[in-house]
Coordinates of C-alpha atoms in Angstrom, one line a residue:
M383 CA -14.0 25.2 10.8
T384 CA -11.4 27.4 12.4
I385 CA -11.1 30.9 10.8
Q386 CA -7.7 32.4 11.3
K387 CA -6.7 36.0 11.1
F388 CA -3.6 37.4 9.4
N389 CA -1.6 37.6 12.6
D390 CA -2.7 34.4 14.3
I391 CA 0.7 32.7 13.6
S392 CA 4.3 34.0 13.5
A393 CA 6.2 34.6 10.3
M394 CA 8.4 31.6 11.1
E395 CA 5.4 29.3 11.6
A396 CA 3.9 30.6 8.3
L397 CA 7.2 30.0 6.5
K398 CA 7.3 26.4 7.9
K399 CA 3.8 25.7 6.7
A400 CA 4.6 27.2 3.3
Q401 CA 7.8 25.0 3.0
S402 CA 5.8 22.0 4.2
I403 CA 3.5 22.5 1.2
A404 CA 6.3 23.2 -1.2
M405 CA 8.2 20.1 -0.1
G406 CA 5.2 18.0 0.8
P407 CA 5.4 15.6 -2.2
F408 CA 8.9 14.6 -1.1
V409 CA 7.7 13.8 2.4
F410 CA 4.7 11.9 1.1
Q411 CA 6.8 9.7 -1.3
A412 CA 9.4 9.2 1.5
V413 CA 6.7 7.7 3.7
A414 CA 5.4 5.6 0.8
A415 CA 8.9 4.3 0.2
M416 CA 9.4 3.6 3.9
E417 CA 6.2 1.6 3.9
E418 CA 7.0 -0.4 0.8
L419 CA 10.6 -1.2 1.9
G420 CA 9.5 -2.4 5.4
I421 CA 11.1 0.5 7.3
L422 CA 7.9 1.9 8.7
K423 CA 6.8 -1.6 9.9
A424 CA 10.2 -2.2 11.5
L425 CA 9.8 1.0 13.5
A426 CA 6.1 0.3 14.3
D427 CA 7.1 -3.1 15.7
L428 CA 9.5 -1.7 18.2
P429 CA 8.4 -2.2 21.9
P430 CA 7.2 1.0 23.5
G431 CA 10.1 3.4 24.4
E432 CA 12.7 1.5 22.4
S433 CA 14.6 2.8 19.5
I434 CA 16.6 1.4 16.6
T435 CA 19.7 2.7 14.8
R436 CA 20.0 3.3 11.1
E437 CA 22.5 0.4 10.9
E438 CA 20.1 -1.9 12.8
L439 CA 17.3 -0.8 10.4
S440 CA 19.4 -1.6 7.4
G441 CA 20.2 -5.0 8.7
K442 CA 16.6 -5.7 9.8
T443 CA 15.1 -4.7 6.4
G444 CA 17.9 -5.7 4.0
I445 CA 17.8 -2.1 2.6
S446 CA 21.1 -0.3 2.1
L447 CA 22.3 2.1 4.7
Y448 CA 22.2 4.9 2.1
A449 CA 18.5 4.3 1.5
V450 CA 17.7 4.1 5.2
G451 CA 19.7 7.2 5.8
V452 CA 18.1 9.5 3.2
L453 CA 14.6 8.4 4.1
T454 CA 14.9 8.6 7.9
D455 CA 16.8 11.9 7.8
L456 CA 13.8 13.5 6.1
A457 CA 11.4 11.6 8.3
V458 CA 13.1 13.1 11.4
T459 CA 13.0 16.6 9.9
A460 CA 9.4 16.2 9.0
D461 CA 8.5 15.1 12.6
I462 CA 7.6 11.6 11.6
L463 CA 10.5 10.1 13.5
I464 CA 12.3 11.1 16.7
E465 CA 16.0 10.7 16.9
R466 CA 17.4 10.0 20.3
E467 CA 21.1 10.3 21.2
E468 CA 22.2 8.0 24.0
K469 CA 25.5 6.8 25.3
D470 CA 26.4 3.5 23.8
N471 CA 26.9 0.3 25.9
G472 CA 30.5 0.0 24.7
I473 CA 30.1 -2.5 21.9
T474 CA 30.2 0.0 19.0
G475 CA 32.8 2.6 18.0
E476 CA 32.2 6.3 17.6
D477 CA 31.5 6.0 13.9
G478 CA 28.8 3.4 14.5
G479 CA 30.9 0.4 13.4
N480 CA 31.6 -2.7 15.4
V481 CA 34.7 -2.9 17.5
S482 CA 36.7 -5.8 18.6
E483 CA 35.3 -8.0 21.4
G484 CA 36.1 -6.7 24.8
K485 CA 37.1 -3.2 23.6
V486 CA 35.1 -0.4 25.2
C487 CA 34.5 3.0 23.6
S488 CA 33.2 5.0 26.5
G489 CA 32.5 8.1 24.3
A490 CA 30.4 6.4 21.7
I491 CA 26.9 7.8 21.0
R492 CA 24.0 5.7 19.9
R493 CA 21.6 7.5 17.6
G494 CA 18.3 5.6 17.9
L495 CA 15.1 6.2 15.9
M496 CA 11.5 5.8 17.0
L497 CA 8.1 6.9 15.7
S498 CA 6.8 10.3 16.7
K499 CA 3.1 10.8 17.4
V500 CA 2.7 11.7 13.7
G501 CA 4.6 8.5 12.8
I502 CA 2.4 6.4 15.1
Y503 CA -0.7 7.7 13.3
L504 CA 0.9 6.9 9.9
A505 CA 1.7 3.4 11.0
H506 CA -1.3 2.5 13.0
D507 CA -4.4 4.7 12.5
P508 CA -6.9 3.0 10.1
M509 CA -8.2 6.2 8.6
T510 CA -4.8 7.6 8.0
R511 CA -3.6 4.4 6.4
V512 CA -6.7 4.2 4.1
N513 CA -6.2 7.8 3.1
L514 CA -2.5 7.3 2.5
S515 CA -3.1 4.2 0.3
F516 CA -5.9 5.9 -1.7
T517 CA -3.7 9.0 -2.3
R518 CA -0.7 6.9 -3.3
H519 CA -2.2 4.2 -5.5
V520 CA -5.2 6.0 -7.0
C521 CA -4.7 9.8 -6.9
Y522 CA -1.1 10.8 -6.8
Q523 CA -0.1 10.6 -10.5
G524 CA -3.4 11.7 -11.8
L525 CA -3.4 14.9 -9.7
V526 CA -0.6 16.2 -11.9
F527 CA -3.4 16.9 -14.4
L528 CA -5.6 18.8 -11.9
A529 CA -5.3 22.2 -13.6
E530 CA -6.0 20.7 -17.0
S531 CA -9.0 18.9 -15.5
L532 CA -10.4 22.1 -14.0
K533 CA -10.0 23.9 -17.3
N534 CA -11.6 21.2 -19.4
G535 CA -14.2 19.8 -17.1
R536 CA -12.9 16.3 -17.7
P537 CA -10.9 13.9 -15.5
E538 CA -7.7 14.3 -17.4
G539 CA -5.7 12.4 -14.8
L540 CA -7.7 9.2 -15.6
R541 CA -5.3 8.8 -18.6
I542 CA -2.8 7.2 -16.2
F543 CA -5.2 4.2 -16.0
T544 CA -7.2 4.3 -19.2
E545 CA -8.0 6.4 -22.2
D546 CA -11.0 4.4 -23.2
H547 CA -13.5 5.9 -20.6
D548 CA -14.8 9.3 -19.8
T549 CA -15.2 8.5 -16.1
I550 CA -13.5 6.1 -13.7
Y551 CA -16.7 4.3 -12.7
P552 CA -17.0 1.7 -15.5
F553 CA -13.3 1.0 -15.1
L554 CA -13.2 0.4 -11.4
S555 CA -13.2 -3.4 -11.7
S556 CA -10.4 -3.1 -14.2
L557 CA -8.1 -0.8 -12.2
P558 CA -4.6 -2.2 -11.4
E559 CA -4.7 -4.5 -8.4
K560 CA -3.2 -2.0 -5.8
A561 CA -5.3 0.9 -7.1
R562 CA -8.5 -1.2 -7.1
E563 CA -7.9 -2.5 -3.6
A564 CA -7.1 1.1 -2.4
W565 CA -10.2 2.5 -4.0
F566 CA -12.6 0.0 -2.5
A567 CA -10.9 0.1 0.8
F568 CA -11.3 3.9 0.9
D569 CA -15.0 3.7 -0.2
H570 CA -15.9 0.9 2.3
F571 CA -13.9 2.3 5.2
Y572 CA -16.2 5.4 5.3
S573 CA -19.5 3.8 4.2
D574 CA -19.3 0.6 6.2
R575 CA -19.0 2.4 9.5
L576 CA -22.3 4.2 8.8
F577 CA -24.5 1.1 8.4
P578 CA -24.7 -0.1 12.0
A579 CA -25.9 3.3 13.2
V580 CA -28.2 4.2 10.3
I581 CA -29.9 0.9 9.3
P582 CA -31.8 0.4 12.6
E583 CA -33.0 4.0 12.5
L584 CA -34.0 3.6 8.8
F585 CA -36.2 0.5 9.6
K586 CA -37.6 2.1 12.8
M587 CA -38.8 5.2 11.1
F588 CA -40.0 3.9 7.7
C589 CA -40.4 0.1 8.0
P590 CA -39.5 -0.5 4.4
G591 CA -40.5 -3.7 2.6
V592 CA -38.6 -2.8 -0.6
I593 CA -35.4 -0.8 -0.9
Y594 CA -33.7 0.4 -4.1
D595 CA -30.0 0.8 -3.5
V596 CA -29.0 3.3 -6.2
G597 CA -25.3 3.1 -6.9
G598 CA -25.1 0.0 -4.8
N599 CA -21.6 -0.8 -5.9
T600 CA -20.5 -4.2 -4.5
G601 CA -23.7 -4.8 -2.5
K602 CA -22.4 -3.9 1.0
F603 CA -25.5 -2.0 2.0
A604 CA -27.9 -4.6 0.5
L605 CA -26.2 -7.3 2.4
A606 CA -26.3 -5.3 5.7
A607 CA -29.9 -4.4 5.2
T608 CA -31.0 -8.0 4.6
D609 CA -28.9 -9.1 7.6
Y610 CA -30.8 -6.7 9.8
D611 CA -34.3 -7.4 8.5
S612 CA -35.3 -10.9 7.4
A613 CA -38.2 -9.8 5.2
V614 CA -36.9 -6.7 3.3
R615 CA -36.1 -7.0 -0.4
V616 CA -33.4 -4.9 -2.0
T617 CA -32.7 -4.1 -5.6
I618 CA -29.2 -2.7 -6.5
I619 CA -29.4 -0.1 -9.3
D620 CA -26.0 0.5 -10.8
L621 CA -23.9 0.3 -14.0
P622 CA -23.7 -3.2 -15.5
E623 CA -20.1 -3.6 -14.5
Q624 CA -20.8 -2.9 -10.9
C625 CA -24.0 -5.1 -10.9
A626 CA -21.8 -8.0 -12.1
I627 CA -19.6 -7.7 -9.1
A628 CA -22.5 -7.3 -6.8
R629 CA -24.2 -10.3 -8.2
G630 CA -21.2 -12.5 -7.3
N631 CA -21.2 -11.2 -3.7
I632 CA -25.0 -11.8 -3.5
K633 CA -24.6 -15.3 -4.6
S634 CA -21.7 -16.0 -2.2
A635 CA -23.9 -14.8 0.6
G636 CA -26.9 -16.9 -0.5
R637 CA -29.2 -13.9 -0.9
E638 CA -30.4 -14.3 -4.5
E639 CA -34.0 -14.7 -3.2
R640 CA -34.0 -11.2 -1.6
I641 CA -31.4 -9.1 -3.4
D642 CA -31.7 -8.4 -7.1
V643 CA -29.8 -6.1 -9.5
F644 CA -31.0 -3.6 -12.1
P645 CA -28.2 -2.7 -14.5
V646 CA -28.6 0.8 -16.0
N647 CA -26.7 3.9 -16.7
I648 CA -28.8 6.4 -14.8
L649 CA -27.5 9.3 -16.9
E650 CA -29.0 7.9 -20.1
P651 CA -31.4 10.4 -21.6
D652 CA -34.5 8.7 -20.4
P653 CA -33.6 5.8 -18.1
E654 CA -36.4 3.4 -17.3
L655 CA -36.4 2.8 -13.5
P656 CA -38.6 0.5 -11.4
G657 CA -41.0 2.2 -9.0
D658 CA -42.0 -0.1 -6.1
A659 CA -39.5 0.9 -3.4
D660 CA -40.6 2.3 -0.1
V661 CA -37.1 3.7 0.3
W662 CA -34.6 4.8 -2.3
W663 CA -31.1 4.6 -0.7
L664 CA -28.3 6.8 -2.3
S665 CA -25.1 6.3 -0.3
Q666 CA -22.1 8.3 -1.4
F667 CA -23.6 8.4 -4.8
L668 CA -24.6 12.0 -5.6
D669 CA -21.0 13.2 -5.0
C670 CA -20.1 11.3 -8.2
F671 CA -22.1 13.8 -10.3
S672 CA -22.3 17.5 -11.2
T673 CA -25.1 19.7 -9.9
G674 CA -26.8 19.4 -13.3
Q675 CA -26.5 15.7 -13.3
I676 CA -27.8 15.5 -9.7
S677 CA -30.9 17.4 -10.7
F678 CA -31.4 15.0 -13.6
I679 CA -31.0 11.9 -11.5
V680 CA -33.2 13.0 -8.6
S681 CA -35.9 14.2 -11.0
R682 CA -35.9 10.8 -12.7
I683 CA -36.2 9.1 -9.3
A684 CA -39.0 11.4 -8.3
R685 CA -40.8 10.6 -11.6
A686 CA -40.4 6.8 -10.9
A687 CA -41.0 6.8 -7.2
K688 CA -44.5 6.1 -5.7
S689 CA -46.2 8.8 -3.6
G690 CA -44.8 9.1 -0.1
A691 CA -41.6 7.2 -0.9
I692 CA -38.5 8.1 1.0
L693 CA -35.3 9.2 -0.6
A694 CA -32.4 8.6 1.9
V695 CA -29.2 10.5 0.8
N696 CA -26.0 9.6 2.6
E697 CA -23.2 12.0 2.0
I698 CA -20.0 13.4 3.6
L699 CA -21.0 17.1 3.7
G700 CA -18.3 19.7 4.0
D701 CA -20.4 22.1 6.1
R702 CA -21.5 19.4 8.6
Q703 CA -18.1 18.4 10.1
K704 CA -16.9 18.6 13.7
N705 CA -13.3 19.6 13.2
D706 CA -10.7 20.9 10.8
V707 CA -9.1 17.5 10.2
A708 CA -12.3 16.2 8.8
S709 CA -12.8 19.3 6.6
L710 CA -9.2 18.9 5.3
V711 CA -9.8 15.3 4.3
I712 CA -13.1 16.1 2.6
D713 CA -11.9 19.2 0.7
A714 CA -8.7 17.4 -0.4
S715 CA -10.6 14.2 -1.5
S716 CA -12.9 16.4 -3.6
L717 CA -10.0 16.9 -6.0
Y718 CA -10.0 13.1 -6.8
F719 CA -13.4 13.7 -8.4
T720 CA -12.0 16.6 -10.4
A721 CA -8.8 14.9 -11.7
L722 CA -9.7 11.2 -11.9
A723 CA -13.3 10.4 -11.4
N724 CA -15.4 12.6 -13.7
G725 CA -14.1 16.2 -13.7
V726 CA -17.3 17.8 -12.5
S727 CA -18.3 16.6 -9.0
R728 CA -17.1 16.9 -5.4
F729 CA -18.1 16.4 -1.8
Y730 CA -20.9 18.9 -1.5
H731 CA -22.2 21.2 1.2
A732 CA -25.6 20.7 2.6
R733 CA -26.6 24.2 1.7
D734 CA -26.0 23.4 -2.0
L735 CA -27.3 19.8 -2.1
I736 CA -30.6 20.1 -0.2
P737 CA -32.2 22.7 -2.6
L738 CA -31.3 20.6 -5.6
I739 CA -33.2 17.6 -4.2
E740 CA -36.2 19.7 -3.0
M741 CA -36.5 21.3 -6.4
A742 CA -36.8 17.8 -8.0
G743 CA -40.0 17.1 -6.0
F744 CA -38.9 15.9 -2.5
S745 CA -39.3 17.5 1.0
L746 CA -36.6 17.1 3.7
C747 CA -38.2 15.4 6.6
Y748 CA -35.4 14.1 8.9
E749 CA -31.6 14.6 9.3
M750 CA -28.9 12.6 10.9
D751 CA -25.5 14.3 11.2
H752 CA -22.1 13.0 12.5
Q753 CA -22.8 9.4 11.7
G754 CA -19.9 6.9 11.1
M755 CA -16.9 8.8 9.8
G756 CA -18.5 12.3 9.4
H757 CA -21.5 11.3 7.4
S758 CA -24.9 13.0 7.2
V759 CA -28.0 11.1 6.2
L760 CA -30.8 13.3 4.8
F761 CA -34.3 11.8 4.5
F762 CA -36.7 13.3 2.0
R763 CA -40.2 12.3 1.2
K764 CA -41.7 12.5 -2.2
K765 CA -44.2 15.4 -2.4

């Protein structure tokens, strides 16, 4: 992470950054509206180097010229769009309106719009689009209650979706459609890219015959593992609501013979867990819990696990990133846990997480950093 000194930037640059924060919600909602109204797509579909006027955008999208104007004016100022002024070809007047056929207005100016580099990322980059959708449909409204969540240690923003649950996890399958799609797209975008790199290494090092996928969600890892190895058996350990979703996916894939589910709330006072696994796989699971809850969970796994079993912990760790962009995404996303998920967890740093796991009865034996989209996989062996 870059450490800046007080005088690293000019006063004007500092003011611009400060105003970008103060007015950031307006810019975000303008981009969201441009996407919903088809304006962003119309701009993204332009051939390279070509531009489109506001009047042409209005006609192409069916959105009023007023709406196109207020959105694109802000987008230009926010460096999302580039406005090019060019001499017109003589078929429009100086005010942008059409003129009679054959009449030439030699002084007319055509003001064309095109995506800037920032706009290109917003329109085309998969990570940016997943993050944008997750922020918009899952987090934005709930983050209004961030300070209240921090004071109370509860996800107060969850009330925008439900008042019947203390955490978001039992409610995931009941989220409104767009929020549900955005949540799972966000989760799978980061976790799915990890599997092709890590699963071969996992089998090469430990040759597991039985794997427990703790917090297995929809069954993505279980299906990937059984795709890779024709003999391995996987049991998904998760909340009953998530196991029901996973069971449907397992059936659709025809894997009922090799993938099972074990419904349980692992935070129950004395959860009964099975103990035959060679590897316990925890993928983006511990970030859903407080440090006290992590100690409880890992201690229960240590008590159930057989001697020599491997605990594989996949997490996005704030102190194991390559650049400031990744660090920004991680630290910002941590506030989702605060305001909406559970009020007490976050994306952890390795320096804080590893001691918690070792104190529960495991020893770190192998590490894989910078996997997938900034993941680290920590392998522990039961003492």
